[in-house]
PDB file of C-alpha atoms in Angstrom:
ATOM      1  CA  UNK A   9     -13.370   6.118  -5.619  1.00  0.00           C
ATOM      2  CA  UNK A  10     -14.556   5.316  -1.637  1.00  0.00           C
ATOM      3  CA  UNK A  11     -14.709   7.529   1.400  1.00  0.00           C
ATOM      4  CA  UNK A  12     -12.868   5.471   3.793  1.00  0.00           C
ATOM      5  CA  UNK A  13     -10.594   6.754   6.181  1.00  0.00           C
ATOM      6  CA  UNK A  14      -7.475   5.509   3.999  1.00  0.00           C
ATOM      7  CA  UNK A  15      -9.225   7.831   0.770  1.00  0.00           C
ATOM      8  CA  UNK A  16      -9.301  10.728   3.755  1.00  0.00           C
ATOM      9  CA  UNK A  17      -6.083  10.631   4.451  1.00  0.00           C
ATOM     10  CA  UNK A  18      -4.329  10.363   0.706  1.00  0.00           C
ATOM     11  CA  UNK A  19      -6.734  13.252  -0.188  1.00  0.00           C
ATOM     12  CA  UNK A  20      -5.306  15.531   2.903  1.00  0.00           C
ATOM     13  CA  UNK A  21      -1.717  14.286   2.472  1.00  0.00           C
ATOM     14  CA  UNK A  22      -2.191  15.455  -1.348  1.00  0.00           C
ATOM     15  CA  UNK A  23      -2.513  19.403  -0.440  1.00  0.00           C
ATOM     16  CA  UNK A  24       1.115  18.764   0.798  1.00  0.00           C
ATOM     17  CA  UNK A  25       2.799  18.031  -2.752  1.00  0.00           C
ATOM     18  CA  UNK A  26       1.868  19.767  -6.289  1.00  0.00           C
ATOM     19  CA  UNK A  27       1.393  16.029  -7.593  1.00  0.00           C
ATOM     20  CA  UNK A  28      -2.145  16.399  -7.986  1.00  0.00           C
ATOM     21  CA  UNK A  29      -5.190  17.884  -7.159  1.00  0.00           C
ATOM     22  CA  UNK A  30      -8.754  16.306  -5.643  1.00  0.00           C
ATOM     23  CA  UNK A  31     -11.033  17.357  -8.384  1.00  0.00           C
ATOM     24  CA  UNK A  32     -13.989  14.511  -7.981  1.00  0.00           C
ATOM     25  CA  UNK A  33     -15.496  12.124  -5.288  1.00  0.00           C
ATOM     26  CA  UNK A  34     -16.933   8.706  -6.024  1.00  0.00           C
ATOM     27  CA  UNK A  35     -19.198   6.873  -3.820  1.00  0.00           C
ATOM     28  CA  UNK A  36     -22.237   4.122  -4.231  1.00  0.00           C
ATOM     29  CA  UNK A  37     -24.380   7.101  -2.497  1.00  0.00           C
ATOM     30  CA  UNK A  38     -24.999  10.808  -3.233  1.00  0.00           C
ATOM     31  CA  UNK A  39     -25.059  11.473   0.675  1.00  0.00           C
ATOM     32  CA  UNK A  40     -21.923   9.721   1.340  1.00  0.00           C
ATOM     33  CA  UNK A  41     -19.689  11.642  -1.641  1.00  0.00           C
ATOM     34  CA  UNK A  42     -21.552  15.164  -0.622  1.00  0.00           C
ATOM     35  CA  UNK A  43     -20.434  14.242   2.891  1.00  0.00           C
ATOM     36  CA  UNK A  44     -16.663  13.616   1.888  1.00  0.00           C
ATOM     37  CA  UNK A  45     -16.382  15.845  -0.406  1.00  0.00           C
ATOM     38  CA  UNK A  46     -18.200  19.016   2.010  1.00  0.00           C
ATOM     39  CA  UNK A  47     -14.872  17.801   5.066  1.00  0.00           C
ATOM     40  CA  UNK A  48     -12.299  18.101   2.304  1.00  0.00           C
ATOM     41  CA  UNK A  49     -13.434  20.807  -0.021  1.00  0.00           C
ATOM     42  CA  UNK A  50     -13.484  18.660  -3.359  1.00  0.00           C
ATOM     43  CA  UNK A  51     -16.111  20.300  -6.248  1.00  0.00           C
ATOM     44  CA  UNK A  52     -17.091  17.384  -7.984  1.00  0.00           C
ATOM     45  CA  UNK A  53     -19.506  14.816  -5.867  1.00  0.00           C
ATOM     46  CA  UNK A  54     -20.734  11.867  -8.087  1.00  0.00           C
ATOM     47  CA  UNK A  55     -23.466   8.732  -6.826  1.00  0.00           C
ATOM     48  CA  UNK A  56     -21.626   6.131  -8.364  1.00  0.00           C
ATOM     49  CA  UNK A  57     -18.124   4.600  -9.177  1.00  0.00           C
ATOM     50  CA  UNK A  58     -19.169   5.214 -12.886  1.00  0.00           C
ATOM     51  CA  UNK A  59     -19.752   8.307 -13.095  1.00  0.00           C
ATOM     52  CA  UNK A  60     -16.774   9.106 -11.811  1.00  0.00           C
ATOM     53  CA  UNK A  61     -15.107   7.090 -13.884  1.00  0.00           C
ATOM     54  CA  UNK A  62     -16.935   8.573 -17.338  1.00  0.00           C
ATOM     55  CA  UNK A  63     -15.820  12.534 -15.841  1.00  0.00           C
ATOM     56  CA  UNK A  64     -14.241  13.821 -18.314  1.00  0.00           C
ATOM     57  CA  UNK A  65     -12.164  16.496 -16.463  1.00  0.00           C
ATOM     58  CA  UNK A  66     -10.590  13.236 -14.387  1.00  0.00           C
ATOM     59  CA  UNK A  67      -7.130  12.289 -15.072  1.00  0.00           C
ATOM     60  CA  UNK A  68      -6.121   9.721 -12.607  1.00  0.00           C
ATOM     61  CA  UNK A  69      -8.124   7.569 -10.301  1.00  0.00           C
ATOM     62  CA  UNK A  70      -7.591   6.650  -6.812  1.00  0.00           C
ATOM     63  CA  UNK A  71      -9.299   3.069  -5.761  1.00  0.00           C
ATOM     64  CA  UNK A  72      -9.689   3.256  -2.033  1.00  0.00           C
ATOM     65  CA  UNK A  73     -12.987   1.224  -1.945  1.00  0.00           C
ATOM     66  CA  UNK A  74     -13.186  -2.071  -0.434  1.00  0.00           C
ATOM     67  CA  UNK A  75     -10.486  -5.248  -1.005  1.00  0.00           C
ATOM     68  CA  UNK A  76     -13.243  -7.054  -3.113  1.00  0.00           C
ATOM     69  CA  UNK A  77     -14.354  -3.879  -5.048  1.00  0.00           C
ATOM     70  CA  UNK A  78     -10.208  -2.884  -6.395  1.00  0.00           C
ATOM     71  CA  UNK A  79     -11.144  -4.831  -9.366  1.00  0.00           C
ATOM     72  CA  UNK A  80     -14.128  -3.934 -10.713  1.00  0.00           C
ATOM     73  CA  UNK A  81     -13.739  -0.670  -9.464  1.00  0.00           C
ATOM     74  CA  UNK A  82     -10.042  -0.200 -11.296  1.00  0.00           C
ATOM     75  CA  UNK A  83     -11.317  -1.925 -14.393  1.00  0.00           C
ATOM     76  CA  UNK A  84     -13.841   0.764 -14.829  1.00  0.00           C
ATOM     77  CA  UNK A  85     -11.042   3.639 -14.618  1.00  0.00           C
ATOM     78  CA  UNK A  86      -9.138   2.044 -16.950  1.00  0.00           C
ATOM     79  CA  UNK A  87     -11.544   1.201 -19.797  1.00  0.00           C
ATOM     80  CA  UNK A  88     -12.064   5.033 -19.552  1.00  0.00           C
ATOM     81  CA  UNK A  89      -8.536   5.859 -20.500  1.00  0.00           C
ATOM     82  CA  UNK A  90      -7.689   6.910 -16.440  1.00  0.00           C
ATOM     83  CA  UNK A  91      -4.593   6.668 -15.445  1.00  0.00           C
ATOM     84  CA  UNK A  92      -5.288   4.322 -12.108  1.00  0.00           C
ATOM     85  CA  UNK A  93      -3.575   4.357  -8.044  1.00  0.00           C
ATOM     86  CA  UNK A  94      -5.161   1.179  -6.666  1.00  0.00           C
ATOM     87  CA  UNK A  95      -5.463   0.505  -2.886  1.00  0.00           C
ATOM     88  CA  UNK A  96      -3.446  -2.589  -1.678  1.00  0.00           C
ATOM     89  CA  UNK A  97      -4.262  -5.434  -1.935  1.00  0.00           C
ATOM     90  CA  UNK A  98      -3.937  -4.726  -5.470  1.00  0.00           C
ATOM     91  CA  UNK A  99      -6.776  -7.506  -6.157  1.00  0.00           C
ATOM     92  CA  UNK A 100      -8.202 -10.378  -4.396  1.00  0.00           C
ATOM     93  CA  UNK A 101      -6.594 -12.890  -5.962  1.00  0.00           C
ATOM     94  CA  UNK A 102      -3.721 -13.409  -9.129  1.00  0.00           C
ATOM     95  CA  UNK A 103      -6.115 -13.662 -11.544  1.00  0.00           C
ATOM     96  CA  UNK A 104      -7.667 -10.632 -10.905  1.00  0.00           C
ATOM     97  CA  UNK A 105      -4.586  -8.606 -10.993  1.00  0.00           C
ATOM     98  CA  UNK A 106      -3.234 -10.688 -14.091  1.00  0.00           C
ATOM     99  CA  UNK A 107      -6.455  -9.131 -15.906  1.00  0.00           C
ATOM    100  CA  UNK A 108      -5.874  -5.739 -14.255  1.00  0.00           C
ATOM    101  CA  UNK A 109      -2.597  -5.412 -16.256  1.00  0.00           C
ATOM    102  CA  UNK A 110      -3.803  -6.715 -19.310  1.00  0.00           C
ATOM    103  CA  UNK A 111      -6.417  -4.163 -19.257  1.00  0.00           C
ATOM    104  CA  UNK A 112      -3.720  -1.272 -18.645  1.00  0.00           C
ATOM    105  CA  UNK A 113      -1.377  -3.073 -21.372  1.00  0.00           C
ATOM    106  CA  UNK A 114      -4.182  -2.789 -23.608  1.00  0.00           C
ATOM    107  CA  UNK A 115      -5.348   0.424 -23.378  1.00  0.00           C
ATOM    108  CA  UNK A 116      -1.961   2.104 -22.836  1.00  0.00           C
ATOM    109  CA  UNK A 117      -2.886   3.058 -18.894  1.00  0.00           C
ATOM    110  CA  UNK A 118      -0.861   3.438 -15.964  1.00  0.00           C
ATOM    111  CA  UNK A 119      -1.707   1.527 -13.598  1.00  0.00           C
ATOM    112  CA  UNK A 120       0.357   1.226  -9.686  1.00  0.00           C
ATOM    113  CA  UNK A 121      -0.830  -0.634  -6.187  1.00  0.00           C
ATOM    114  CA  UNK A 122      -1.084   2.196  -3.341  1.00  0.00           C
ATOM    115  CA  UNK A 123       1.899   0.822  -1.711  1.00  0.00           C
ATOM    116  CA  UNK A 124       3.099   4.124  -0.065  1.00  0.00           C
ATOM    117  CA  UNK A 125       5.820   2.216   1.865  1.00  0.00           C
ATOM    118  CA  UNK A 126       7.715   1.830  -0.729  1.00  0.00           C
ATOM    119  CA  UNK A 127       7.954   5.728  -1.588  1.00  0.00           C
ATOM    120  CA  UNK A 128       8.606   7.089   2.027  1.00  0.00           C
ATOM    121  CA  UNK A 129      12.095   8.335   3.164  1.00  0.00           C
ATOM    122  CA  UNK A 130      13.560   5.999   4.660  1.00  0.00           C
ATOM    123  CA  UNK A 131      12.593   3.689   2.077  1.00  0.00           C
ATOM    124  CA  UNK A 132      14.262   5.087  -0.095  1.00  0.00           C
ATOM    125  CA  UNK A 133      17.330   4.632   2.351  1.00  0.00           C
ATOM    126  CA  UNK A 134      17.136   1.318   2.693  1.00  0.00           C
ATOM    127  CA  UNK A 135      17.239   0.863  -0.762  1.00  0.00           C
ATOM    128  CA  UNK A 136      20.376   2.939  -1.173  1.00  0.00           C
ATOM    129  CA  UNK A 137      22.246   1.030   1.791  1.00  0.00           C
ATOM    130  CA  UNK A 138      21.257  -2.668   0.999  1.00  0.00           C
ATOM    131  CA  UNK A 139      24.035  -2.818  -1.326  1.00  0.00           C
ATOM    132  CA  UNK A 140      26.465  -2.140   1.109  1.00  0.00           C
ATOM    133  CA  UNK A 141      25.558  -5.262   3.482  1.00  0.00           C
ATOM    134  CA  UNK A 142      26.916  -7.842   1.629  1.00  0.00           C
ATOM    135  CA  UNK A 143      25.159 -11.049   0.629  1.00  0.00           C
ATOM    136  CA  UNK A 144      22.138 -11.045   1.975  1.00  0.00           C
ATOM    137  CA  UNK A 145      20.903 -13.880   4.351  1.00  0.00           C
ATOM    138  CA  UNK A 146      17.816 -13.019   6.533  1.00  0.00           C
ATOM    139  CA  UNK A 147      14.917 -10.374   6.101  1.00  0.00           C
ATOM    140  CA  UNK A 148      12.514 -10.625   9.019  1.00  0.00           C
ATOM    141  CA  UNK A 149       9.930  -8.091   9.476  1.00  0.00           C
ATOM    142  CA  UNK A 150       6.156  -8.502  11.450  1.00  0.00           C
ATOM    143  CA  UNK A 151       2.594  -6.508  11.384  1.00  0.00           C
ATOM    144  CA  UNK A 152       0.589  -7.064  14.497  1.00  0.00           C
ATOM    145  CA  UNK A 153      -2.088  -5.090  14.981  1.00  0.00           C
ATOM    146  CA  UNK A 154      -5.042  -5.323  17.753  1.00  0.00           C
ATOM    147  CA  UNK A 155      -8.652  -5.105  16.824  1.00  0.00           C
ATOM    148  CA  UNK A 156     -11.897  -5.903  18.928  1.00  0.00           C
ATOM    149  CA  UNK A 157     -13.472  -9.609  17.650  1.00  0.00           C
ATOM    150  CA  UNK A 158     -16.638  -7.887  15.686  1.00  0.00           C
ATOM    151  CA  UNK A 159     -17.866  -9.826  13.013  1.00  0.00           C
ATOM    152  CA  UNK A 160     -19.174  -6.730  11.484  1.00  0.00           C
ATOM    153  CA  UNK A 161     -15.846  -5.073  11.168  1.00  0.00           C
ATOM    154  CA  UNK A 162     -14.013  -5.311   7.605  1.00  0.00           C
ATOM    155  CA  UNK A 163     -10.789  -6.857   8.792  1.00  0.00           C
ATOM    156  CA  UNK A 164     -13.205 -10.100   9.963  1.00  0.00           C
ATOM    157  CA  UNK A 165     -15.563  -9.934   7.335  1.00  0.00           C
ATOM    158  CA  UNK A 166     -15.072 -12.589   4.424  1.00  0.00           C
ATOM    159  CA  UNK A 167     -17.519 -10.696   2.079  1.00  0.00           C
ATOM    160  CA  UNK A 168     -15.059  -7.577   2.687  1.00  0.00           C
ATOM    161  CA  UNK A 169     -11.408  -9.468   2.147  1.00  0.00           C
ATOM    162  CA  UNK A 170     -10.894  -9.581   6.011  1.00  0.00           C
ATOM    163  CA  UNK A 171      -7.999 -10.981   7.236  1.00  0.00           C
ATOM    164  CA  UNK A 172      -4.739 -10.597   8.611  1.00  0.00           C
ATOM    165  CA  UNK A 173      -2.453 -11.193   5.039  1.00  0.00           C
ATOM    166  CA  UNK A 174      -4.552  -8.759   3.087  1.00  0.00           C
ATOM    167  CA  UNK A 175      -4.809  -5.751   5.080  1.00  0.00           C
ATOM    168  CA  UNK A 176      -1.553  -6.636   7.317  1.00  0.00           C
ATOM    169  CA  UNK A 177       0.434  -8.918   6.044  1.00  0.00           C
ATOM    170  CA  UNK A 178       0.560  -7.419   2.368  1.00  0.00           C
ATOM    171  CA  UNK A 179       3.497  -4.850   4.141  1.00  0.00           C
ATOM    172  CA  UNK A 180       5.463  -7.763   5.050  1.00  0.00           C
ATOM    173  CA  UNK A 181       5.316  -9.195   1.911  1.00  0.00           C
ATOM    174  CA  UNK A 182       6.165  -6.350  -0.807  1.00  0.00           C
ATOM    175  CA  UNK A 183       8.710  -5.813   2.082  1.00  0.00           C
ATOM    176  CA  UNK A 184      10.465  -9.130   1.227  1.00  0.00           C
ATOM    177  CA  UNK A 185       9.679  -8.608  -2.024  1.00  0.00           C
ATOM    178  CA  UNK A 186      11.471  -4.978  -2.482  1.00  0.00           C
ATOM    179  CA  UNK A 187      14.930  -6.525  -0.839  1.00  0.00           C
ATOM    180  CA  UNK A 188      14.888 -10.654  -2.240  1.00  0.00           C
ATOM    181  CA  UNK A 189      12.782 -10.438  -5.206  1.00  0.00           C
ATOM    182  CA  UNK A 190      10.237 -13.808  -5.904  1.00  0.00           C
ATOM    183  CA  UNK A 191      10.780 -16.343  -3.992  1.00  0.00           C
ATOM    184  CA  UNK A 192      11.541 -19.686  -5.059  1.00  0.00           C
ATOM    185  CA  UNK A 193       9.433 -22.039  -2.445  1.00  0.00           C
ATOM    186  CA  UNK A 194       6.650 -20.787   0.422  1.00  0.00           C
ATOM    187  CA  UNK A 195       5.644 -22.116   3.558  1.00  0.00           C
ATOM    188  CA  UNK A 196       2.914 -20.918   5.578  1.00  0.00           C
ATOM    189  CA  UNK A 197       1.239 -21.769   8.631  1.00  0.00           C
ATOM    190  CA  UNK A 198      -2.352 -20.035   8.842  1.00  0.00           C
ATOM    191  CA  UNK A 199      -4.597 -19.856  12.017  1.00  0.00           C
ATOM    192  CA  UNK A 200      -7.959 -18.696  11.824  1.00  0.00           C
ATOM    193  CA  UNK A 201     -10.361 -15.880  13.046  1.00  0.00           C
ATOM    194  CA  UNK A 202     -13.670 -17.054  14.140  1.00  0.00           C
ATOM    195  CA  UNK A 203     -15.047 -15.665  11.490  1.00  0.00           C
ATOM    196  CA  UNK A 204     -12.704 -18.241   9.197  1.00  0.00           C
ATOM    197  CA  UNK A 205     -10.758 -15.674   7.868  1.00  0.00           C
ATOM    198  CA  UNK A 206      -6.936 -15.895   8.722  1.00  0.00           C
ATOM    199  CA  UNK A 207      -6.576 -14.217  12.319  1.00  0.00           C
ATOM    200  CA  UNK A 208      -2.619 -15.101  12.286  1.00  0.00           C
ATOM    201  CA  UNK A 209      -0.557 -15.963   9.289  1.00  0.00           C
ATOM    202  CA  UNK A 210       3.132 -16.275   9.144  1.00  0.00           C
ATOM    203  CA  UNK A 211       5.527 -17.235   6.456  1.00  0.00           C
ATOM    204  CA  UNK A 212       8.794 -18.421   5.464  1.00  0.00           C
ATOM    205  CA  UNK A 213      10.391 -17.162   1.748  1.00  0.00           C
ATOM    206  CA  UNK A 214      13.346 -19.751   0.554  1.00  0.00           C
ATOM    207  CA  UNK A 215      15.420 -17.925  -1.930  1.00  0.00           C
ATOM    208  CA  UNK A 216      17.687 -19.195  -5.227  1.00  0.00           C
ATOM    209  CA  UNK A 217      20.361 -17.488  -2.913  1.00  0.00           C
ATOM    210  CA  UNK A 218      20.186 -19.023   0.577  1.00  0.00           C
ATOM    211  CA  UNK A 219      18.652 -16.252   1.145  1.00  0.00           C
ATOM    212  CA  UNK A 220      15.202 -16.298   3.566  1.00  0.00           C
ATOM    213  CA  UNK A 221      12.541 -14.061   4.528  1.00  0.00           C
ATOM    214  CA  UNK A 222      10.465 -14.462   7.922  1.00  0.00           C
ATOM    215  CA  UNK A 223       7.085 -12.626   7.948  1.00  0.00           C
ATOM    216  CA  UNK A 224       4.615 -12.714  10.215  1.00  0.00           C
ATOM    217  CA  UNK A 225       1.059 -11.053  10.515  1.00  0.00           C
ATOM    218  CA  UNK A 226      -1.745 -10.716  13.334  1.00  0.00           C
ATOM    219  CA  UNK A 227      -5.236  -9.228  14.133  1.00  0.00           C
ATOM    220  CA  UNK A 228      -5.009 -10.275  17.415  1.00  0.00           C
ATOM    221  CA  UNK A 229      -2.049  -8.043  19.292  1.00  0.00           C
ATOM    222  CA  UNK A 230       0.644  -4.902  18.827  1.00  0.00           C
ATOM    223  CA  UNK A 231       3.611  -6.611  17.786  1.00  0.00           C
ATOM    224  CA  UNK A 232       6.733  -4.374  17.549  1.00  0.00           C
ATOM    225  CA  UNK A 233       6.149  -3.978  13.788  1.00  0.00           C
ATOM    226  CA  UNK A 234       9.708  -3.668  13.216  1.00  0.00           C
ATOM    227  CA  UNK A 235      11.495  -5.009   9.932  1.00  0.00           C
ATOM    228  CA  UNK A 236      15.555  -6.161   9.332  1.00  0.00           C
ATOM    229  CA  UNK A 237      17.918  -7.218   6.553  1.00  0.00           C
ATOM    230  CA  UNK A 238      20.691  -8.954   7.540  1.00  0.00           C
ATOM    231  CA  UNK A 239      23.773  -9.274   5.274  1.00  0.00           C
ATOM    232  CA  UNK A 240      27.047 -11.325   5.913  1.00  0.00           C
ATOM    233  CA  UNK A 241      29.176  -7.641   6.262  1.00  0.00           C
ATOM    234  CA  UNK A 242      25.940  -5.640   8.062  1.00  0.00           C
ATOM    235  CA  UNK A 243      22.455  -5.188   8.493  1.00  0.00           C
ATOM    236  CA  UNK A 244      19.365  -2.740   8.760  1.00  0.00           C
ATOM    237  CA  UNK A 245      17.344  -2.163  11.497  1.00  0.00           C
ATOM    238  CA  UNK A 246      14.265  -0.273  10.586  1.00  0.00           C
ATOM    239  CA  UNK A 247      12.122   0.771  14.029  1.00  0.00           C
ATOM    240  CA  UNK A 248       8.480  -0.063  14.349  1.00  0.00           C
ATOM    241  CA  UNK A 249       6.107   1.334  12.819  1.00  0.00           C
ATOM    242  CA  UNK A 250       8.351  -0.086   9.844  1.00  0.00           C
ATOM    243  CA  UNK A 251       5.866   0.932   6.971  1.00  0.00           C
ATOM    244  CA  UNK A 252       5.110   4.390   8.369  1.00  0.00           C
ATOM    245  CA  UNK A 253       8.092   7.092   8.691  1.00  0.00           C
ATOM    246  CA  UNK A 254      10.474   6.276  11.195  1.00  0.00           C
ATOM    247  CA  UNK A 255      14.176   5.672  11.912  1.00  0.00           C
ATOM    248  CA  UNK A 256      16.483   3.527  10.440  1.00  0.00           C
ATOM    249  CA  UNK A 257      19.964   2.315  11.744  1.00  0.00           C
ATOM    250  CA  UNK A 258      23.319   0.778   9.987  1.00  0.00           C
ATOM    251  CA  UNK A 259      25.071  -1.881  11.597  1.00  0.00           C
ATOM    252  CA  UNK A 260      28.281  -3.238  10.973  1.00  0.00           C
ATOM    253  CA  UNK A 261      29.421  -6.372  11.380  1.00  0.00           C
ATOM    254  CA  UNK A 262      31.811  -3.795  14.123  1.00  0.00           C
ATOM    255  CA  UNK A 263      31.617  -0.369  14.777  1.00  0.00           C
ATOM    256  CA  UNK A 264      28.947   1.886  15.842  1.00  0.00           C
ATOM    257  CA  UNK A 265      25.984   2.049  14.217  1.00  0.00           C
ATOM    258  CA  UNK A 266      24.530   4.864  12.042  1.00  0.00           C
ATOM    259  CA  UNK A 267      21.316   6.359  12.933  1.00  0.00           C
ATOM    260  CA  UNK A 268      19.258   8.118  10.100  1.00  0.00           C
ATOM    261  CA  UNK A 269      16.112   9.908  11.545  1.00  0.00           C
ATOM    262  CA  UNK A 270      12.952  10.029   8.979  1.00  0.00           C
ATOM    263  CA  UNK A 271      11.955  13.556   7.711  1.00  0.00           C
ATOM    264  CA  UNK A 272       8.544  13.939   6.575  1.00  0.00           C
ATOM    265  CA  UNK A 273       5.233  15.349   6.263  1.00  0.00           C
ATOM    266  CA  UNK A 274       1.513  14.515   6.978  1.00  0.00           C
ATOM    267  CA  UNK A 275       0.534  10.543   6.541  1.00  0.00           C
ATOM    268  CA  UNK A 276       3.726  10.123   4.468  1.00  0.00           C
ATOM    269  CA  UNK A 277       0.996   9.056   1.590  1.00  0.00           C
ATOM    270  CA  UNK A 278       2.116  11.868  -0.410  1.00  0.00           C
ATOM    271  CA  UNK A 279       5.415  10.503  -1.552  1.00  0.00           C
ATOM    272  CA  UNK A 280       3.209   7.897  -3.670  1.00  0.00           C
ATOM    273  CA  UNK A 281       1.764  10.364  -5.447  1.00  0.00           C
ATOM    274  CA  UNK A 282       4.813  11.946  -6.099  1.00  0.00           C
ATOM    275  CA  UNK A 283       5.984   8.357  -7.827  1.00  0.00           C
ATOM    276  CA  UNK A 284       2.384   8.147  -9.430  1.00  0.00           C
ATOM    277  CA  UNK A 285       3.210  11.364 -11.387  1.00  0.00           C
ATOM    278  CA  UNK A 286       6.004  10.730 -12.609  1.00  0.00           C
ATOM    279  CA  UNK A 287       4.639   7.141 -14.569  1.00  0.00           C
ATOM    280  CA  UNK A 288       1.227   9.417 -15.445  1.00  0.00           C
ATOM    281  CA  UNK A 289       1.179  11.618 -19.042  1.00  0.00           C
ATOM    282  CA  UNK A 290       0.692  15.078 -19.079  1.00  0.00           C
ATOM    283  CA  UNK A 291      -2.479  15.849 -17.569  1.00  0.00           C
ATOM    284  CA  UNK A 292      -5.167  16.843 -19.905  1.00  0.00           C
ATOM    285  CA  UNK A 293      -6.552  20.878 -20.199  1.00  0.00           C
ATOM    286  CA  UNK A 294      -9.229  21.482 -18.187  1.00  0.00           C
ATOM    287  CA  UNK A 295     -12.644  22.510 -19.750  1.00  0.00           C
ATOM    288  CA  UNK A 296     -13.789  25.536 -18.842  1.00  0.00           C
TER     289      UNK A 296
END
């Protein structure tokens, strides 16, 4: 569902992995699904969201639409028995996403957030060497990116779920999240785009631990985008981009550290589908 640039990508980076197959393209207009479909060689071009949803021959749904449209849009999938890959943000709000997962509960559905970081390579590394650093007592990790002030462009829009923390800072976040778990208090400090939604947000997660988490988000420059977890016996350097493929390094509290180089290939939005598969049943036989 959508023919953004993000829905381009995942759709290219899925003809790298046997995971699944582009069988159907959703838009709100017939021009606009022809159009995606004709770059990417997909059969199946429907006008609307529900239409796509009602195909029979569908499986699994990607959501790739707009931040304000994930709901409505996933609901749809899943009332029709699809298996459903939402874009992140998950949902606007908790509420939203609270009902999202009802809905799955209910009708027996899988249902994931598109967070591809958390599938990549060196992920997956991280996760295997955290145990190693002992307790853990900082996570730090920022998302600065720099875009032109246009008040027609999504990431300023309010109507569209601009804003640095939904598009940006939602890496950050599940980053935090994947090491420390929920935190235990929040504190914020927000300044705004002129459009009023947040230009610059950063954050501080306490932890029942000791532990804390400093995040940080921006529309307004190219920070290094680099993440860390630093534990009393060593810590984890992961380069910037830190949500894309890249390197990550082991240090110890002495000694040299230990470099491990990202392999990969494409966006690196393939290894979610890999993950997606595995929660999915059996595809369906086609009709023929």
């Amino acid at each position: 569902m959508g023919t953004g640039g993000i829905a381009g990508a995942f759709a290219a980076d899925l003809k790298l992995t046997d995971s699944g197959t582009v069988v159907a393209v959703g838009s709100r207009s017939q021009a606009s699904a022809d159009a995606f479909a004709d770059r990417l060689g997909i059969e199946r071009r429907h006008a609307s969201y529900e239409d796509l949803a009602a195909d029979p021959d569908i499986d699994a749904v990607y959501v790739a639409t707009p931040h304000p449209l994930h709901h409505p849009n996933a609901l749809l999938a899943l009332r029709a028995g699809k298996a459903v890959l939402v874009e992140k943000p998950f949902t606007m709000n908790a509420d939203e996403a609270r009902e999202l997962v009802k809905v799955a509960r209910d009708n027996n559905v899988f249902l994931m957030e598109a967070m591809w970081t958390r599938f990549l390579p060196h992920v997956r590394r991280v996760r295997e060497l955290v145990g190693g650093l002992g307790d853990i007592v900082t996570v730090t990790a920022d998302h600065g990116q720099w875009f032109t002030e246009d008040a027609e462009h999504r990431l300023f829009a309010p109507a569209l779920g601009g804003g640095a923390l939904l598009d940006l800072g939602v890496y950050v976040v599940s980053f935090a999240s994947m090491v420390l778990g929920t935190p235990s208090k929040i504190v914020t400090m927000i300044d705004a785009a002129f459009t009023g939604v947040d230009g610059q947000t950063s954050m501080i997660f306490g932890y029942e631990s000791g532990a804390q988490a400093v995040l940080t988000c921006t529309l307004r420059a190219k920070s290094p985008t680099r993440a860390a977890i630093v534990g009393t016996d060593a810590r984890i350097e992961i380069d910037g981009d830190f949500y894309a493929p890249t390197t990550v390094r082991l240090v110890p509290r002495s000694g040299e550290p230990t470099v491990f180089e990202s392999e990969h290939e494409g966006r690196g939005l393939r290894h979610q589908a890999d993950e997606w598969r595995c929660g999915c049943p059996p595809a369906r036989p086609r009709a023929r």
